[in-house]
């Protein structure tokens, strides 16, 4: 993706694209999209927005929030709202150090979220992402979940986690579950 050219620019607060550009556009928040608004390409790491709603036209959230190498450089975004048209995501929300909650529209056919702001596939068989700044506490994984691979990936602010209530009876995939959790000191 051409948006990768902008990764790790921590002070980038906004992107402005000329209306004459044939390939890209930006919105009032300075977020970069494909011209048809179907793909969200880049959320500026220096943005100070705390609550962001993905526009209704967006179907694909490509890879807008950076990489683990950026070290959770987005530090203001706390709530991400995903509307009904999003059908594909790279799930790299985990690189947003300040993200507390992901809310998914109940009308979305591909994804869902729970009261803790965790991102699941629609059938809740895959725990896609636990936001880096969420407070999971004594959360119990639903018994429908079979895949928790990468669930906590990149949660650099996660210090400890109580896994005693995790229902892993049906879980068959756990690869890289805690990859990049550089602050993780204990699992209880």
Short mmCIF file of N, CA, C and O in Angstrom, two decimals, residues 71-123:
data_model
loop_
_atom_site.label_atom_id
_atom_site.label_comp_id
_atom_site.label_asym_id
_atom_site.label_seq_id
_atom_site.Cartn_x
_atom_site.Cartn_y
_atom_site.Cartn_z
N UNK A 71 5.42 1.44 17.54
CA UNK A 71 5.37 1.45 19.00
C UNK A 71 4.12 2.09 19.56
O UNK A 71 4.15 2.75 20.59
N UNK A 72 2.98 1.87 18.93
CA UNK A 72 1.74 2.43 19.45
C UNK A 72 1.73 3.94 19.37
O UNK A 72 1.36 4.64 20.31
N UNK A 73 2.19 4.47 18.24
CA UNK A 73 2.39 5.91 18.09
C UNK A 73 1.10 6.72 18.16
O UNK A 73 1.14 7.90 18.47
N UNK A 74 -0.05 6.14 17.86
CA UNK A 74 -1.30 6.88 17.97
C UNK A 74 -1.70 6.87 19.43
O UNK A 74 -2.00 5.81 19.99
N UNK A 75 -1.70 8.03 20.06
CA UNK A 75 -1.89 8.08 21.50
C UNK A 75 -3.11 8.89 21.94
O UNK A 75 -3.29 9.12 23.13
N UNK A 76 -3.95 9.32 21.01
CA UNK A 76 -5.14 10.09 21.38
C UNK A 76 -6.44 9.34 21.14
O UNK A 76 -7.41 9.53 21.86
N UNK A 77 -6.49 8.50 20.13
CA UNK A 77 -7.72 7.81 19.75
C UNK A 77 -8.13 6.82 20.84
O UNK A 77 -7.39 5.90 21.18
N UNK A 78 -9.33 7.02 21.41
CA UNK A 78 -9.82 6.15 22.47
C UNK A 78 -10.96 5.24 22.02
O UNK A 78 -11.08 4.12 22.49
N UNK A 79 -11.80 5.75 21.11
CA UNK A 79 -12.96 4.98 20.67
C UNK A 79 -13.01 4.96 19.14
O UNK A 79 -12.91 6.00 18.49
N UNK A 80 -13.14 3.76 18.58
CA UNK A 80 -13.27 3.59 17.14
C UNK A 80 -14.63 2.98 16.86
O UNK A 80 -14.97 1.94 17.42
N UNK A 81 -15.41 3.64 16.01
CA UNK A 81 -16.75 3.17 15.65
C UNK A 81 -16.74 2.66 14.22
O UNK A 81 -16.38 3.39 13.30
N UNK A 82 -17.13 1.39 14.04
CA UNK A 82 -17.15 0.76 12.72
C UNK A 82 -18.60 0.57 12.31
O UNK A 82 -19.37 -0.06 13.03
N UNK A 83 -18.96 1.12 11.15
CA UNK A 83 -20.34 1.05 10.68
C UNK A 83 -20.61 -0.24 9.90
O UNK A 83 -19.75 -1.10 9.77
N UNK A 84 -21.83 -0.34 9.38
CA UNK A 84 -22.31 -1.59 8.80
C UNK A 84 -21.64 -2.02 7.50
O UNK A 84 -21.67 -3.19 7.15
N UNK A 85 -21.02 -1.13 6.75
CA UNK A 85 -20.48 -1.50 5.44
C UNK A 85 -19.08 -2.10 5.48
O UNK A 85 -18.63 -2.67 4.49
N UNK A 86 -18.38 -2.01 6.60
CA UNK A 86 -17.02 -2.55 6.66
C UNK A 86 -17.09 -4.07 6.61
O UNK A 86 -17.75 -4.71 7.42
N UNK A 87 -16.41 -4.63 5.61
CA UNK A 87 -16.41 -6.08 5.48
C UNK A 87 -15.01 -6.69 5.54
O UNK A 87 -14.86 -7.89 5.58
N UNK A 88 -13.99 -5.84 5.56
CA UNK A 88 -12.63 -6.34 5.62
C UNK A 88 -11.77 -5.38 6.41
O UNK A 88 -11.86 -4.17 6.26
N UNK A 89 -10.95 -5.94 7.29
CA UNK A 89 -10.04 -5.12 8.07
C UNK A 89 -8.74 -5.86 8.31
O UNK A 89 -8.73 -7.09 8.41
N UNK A 90 -7.66 -5.11 8.36
CA UNK A 90 -6.36 -5.71 8.65
C UNK A 90 -6.21 -5.94 10.14
O UNK A 90 -5.26 -6.56 10.58
N UNK A 91 -7.10 -5.40 10.92
CA UNK A 91 -7.14 -5.51 12.39
C UNK A 91 -5.92 -4.92 13.08
O UNK A 91 -5.58 -5.32 14.17
N UNK A 92 -5.28 -3.95 12.43
CA UNK A 92 -4.11 -3.39 13.10
C UNK A 92 -4.49 -2.26 14.05
O UNK A 92 -3.67 -1.43 14.38
N UNK A 93 -5.70 -2.28 14.57
CA UNK A 93 -6.14 -1.34 15.60
C UNK A 93 -5.30 -1.55 16.85
O UNK A 93 -5.18 -0.69 17.69
N UNK A 94 -4.74 -2.72 16.95
CA UNK A 94 -3.95 -3.07 18.13
C UNK A 94 -2.70 -2.21 18.27
O UNK A 94 -2.07 -2.20 19.30
N UNK A 95 -2.35 -1.47 17.23
CA UNK A 95 -1.18 -0.59 17.30
C UNK A 95 -1.52 0.79 17.84
O UNK A 95 -0.68 1.66 17.88
N UNK A 96 -2.77 0.99 18.24
CA UNK A 96 -3.18 2.28 18.78
C UNK A 96 -3.12 2.16 20.31
O UNK A 96 -4.01 1.61 20.95
N UNK A 97 -2.05 2.70 20.88
CA UNK A 97 -1.78 2.54 22.31
C UNK A 97 -2.90 3.06 23.20
O UNK A 97 -3.13 2.55 24.28
N UNK A 98 -3.63 4.06 22.75
CA UNK A 98 -4.67 4.70 23.55
C UNK A 98 -6.06 4.09 23.36
O UNK A 98 -6.99 4.45 24.08
N UNK A 99 -6.21 3.18 22.39
CA UNK A 99 -7.54 2.66 22.05
C UNK A 99 -8.13 1.83 23.19
O UNK A 99 -7.55 0.84 23.62
N UNK A 100 -9.29 2.27 23.68
CA UNK A 100 -9.98 1.60 24.77
C UNK A 100 -11.13 0.73 24.29
O UNK A 100 -11.48 -0.25 24.93
N UNK A 101 -11.73 1.13 23.17
CA UNK A 101 -12.97 0.45 22.77
C UNK A 101 -13.17 0.52 21.27
O UNK A 101 -12.94 1.55 20.65
N UNK A 102 -13.64 -0.61 20.70
CA UNK A 102 -14.07 -0.66 19.31
C UNK A 102 -15.56 -0.99 19.34
O UNK A 102 -15.96 -1.99 19.94
N UNK A 103 -16.36 -0.13 18.73
CA UNK A 103 -17.80 -0.35 18.65
C UNK A 103 -18.14 -0.70 17.21
O UNK A 103 -17.77 0.03 16.30
N UNK A 104 -18.87 -1.79 17.02
CA UNK A 104 -19.27 -2.20 15.68
C UNK A 104 -20.79 -2.13 15.59
O UNK A 104 -21.50 -2.60 16.48
N UNK A 105 -21.27 -1.57 14.49
CA UNK A 105 -22.71 -1.48 14.26
C UNK A 105 -23.33 -2.88 14.30
O UNK A 105 -22.77 -3.83 13.75
N UNK A 106 -24.47 -2.99 14.94
CA UNK A 106 -25.18 -4.28 14.98
C UNK A 106 -25.61 -4.72 13.59
O UNK A 106 -25.89 -5.90 13.37
N UNK A 107 -25.65 -3.80 12.63
CA UNK A 107 -26.04 -4.12 11.26
C UNK A 107 -24.87 -4.58 10.39
O UNK A 107 -25.06 -4.86 9.22
N UNK A 108 -23.68 -4.67 10.95
CA UNK A 108 -22.53 -5.13 10.19
C UNK A 108 -22.63 -6.66 10.06
O UNK A 108 -22.85 -7.35 11.05
N UNK A 109 -22.45 -7.17 8.84
CA UNK A 109 -22.58 -8.61 8.57
C UNK A 109 -21.29 -9.39 8.82
O UNK A 109 -21.30 -10.62 8.79
N UNK A 110 -20.17 -8.70 9.05
CA UNK A 110 -18.88 -9.37 9.10
C UNK A 110 -18.19 -9.31 10.47
O UNK A 110 -17.42 -10.19 10.81
N UNK A 111 -18.47 -8.25 11.23
CA UNK A 111 -17.80 -8.04 12.51
C UNK A 111 -18.80 -7.71 13.61
O UNK A 111 -19.92 -7.28 13.34
N UNK A 112 -18.34 -7.89 14.85
CA UNK A 112 -19.15 -7.52 16.01
C UNK A 112 -18.20 -7.09 17.12
O UNK A 112 -16.99 -7.30 17.03
N UNK A 113 -18.76 -6.49 18.13
CA UNK A 113 -17.97 -6.12 19.31
C UNK A 113 -18.78 -6.46 20.54
O UNK A 113 -19.98 -6.71 20.45
N UNK A 114 -18.13 -6.46 21.67
CA UNK A 114 -18.86 -6.72 22.91
C UNK A 114 -18.84 -5.48 23.80
O UNK A 114 -18.31 -4.44 23.42
N UNK A 115 -19.39 -5.61 24.99
CA UNK A 115 -19.49 -4.47 25.90
C UNK A 115 -18.13 -3.97 26.36
O UNK A 115 -18.00 -2.85 26.85
N UNK A 116 -17.08 -4.75 26.19
CA UNK A 116 -15.72 -4.35 26.56
C UNK A 116 -14.98 -3.69 25.41
O UNK A 116 -13.83 -3.30 25.56
N UNK A 117 -15.64 -3.62 24.23
CA UNK A 117 -15.02 -3.00 23.07
C UNK A 117 -14.04 -3.89 22.33
O UNK A 117 -13.19 -3.41 21.59
N UNK A 118 -14.15 -5.19 22.51
CA UNK A 118 -13.29 -6.13 21.80
C UNK A 118 -13.90 -6.43 20.44
O UNK A 118 -15.12 -6.52 20.30
N UNK A 119 -13.05 -6.61 19.45
CA UNK A 119 -13.49 -6.87 18.08
C UNK A 119 -13.50 -8.37 17.80
O UNK A 119 -12.49 -9.05 18.01
N UNK A 120 -14.65 -8.86 17.33
CA UNK A 120 -14.84 -10.27 16.96
C UNK A 120 -15.31 -10.35 15.52
O UNK A 120 -15.81 -9.37 14.97
N UNK A 121 -15.20 -11.54 14.93
CA UNK A 121 -15.92 -11.76 13.68
C UNK A 121 -17.40 -11.83 14.06
O UNK A 121 -17.75 -11.86 15.25
N UNK A 122 -18.28 -11.81 13.09
CA UNK A 122 -19.72 -11.72 13.38
C UNK A 122 -20.23 -12.89 14.23
O UNK A 122 -21.05 -12.70 15.13
N UNK A 123 -19.74 -14.08 13.96
CA UNK A 123 -20.23 -15.26 14.69
C UNK A 123 -19.54 -15.46 16.04
O UNK A 123 -19.84 -16.41 16.75
#
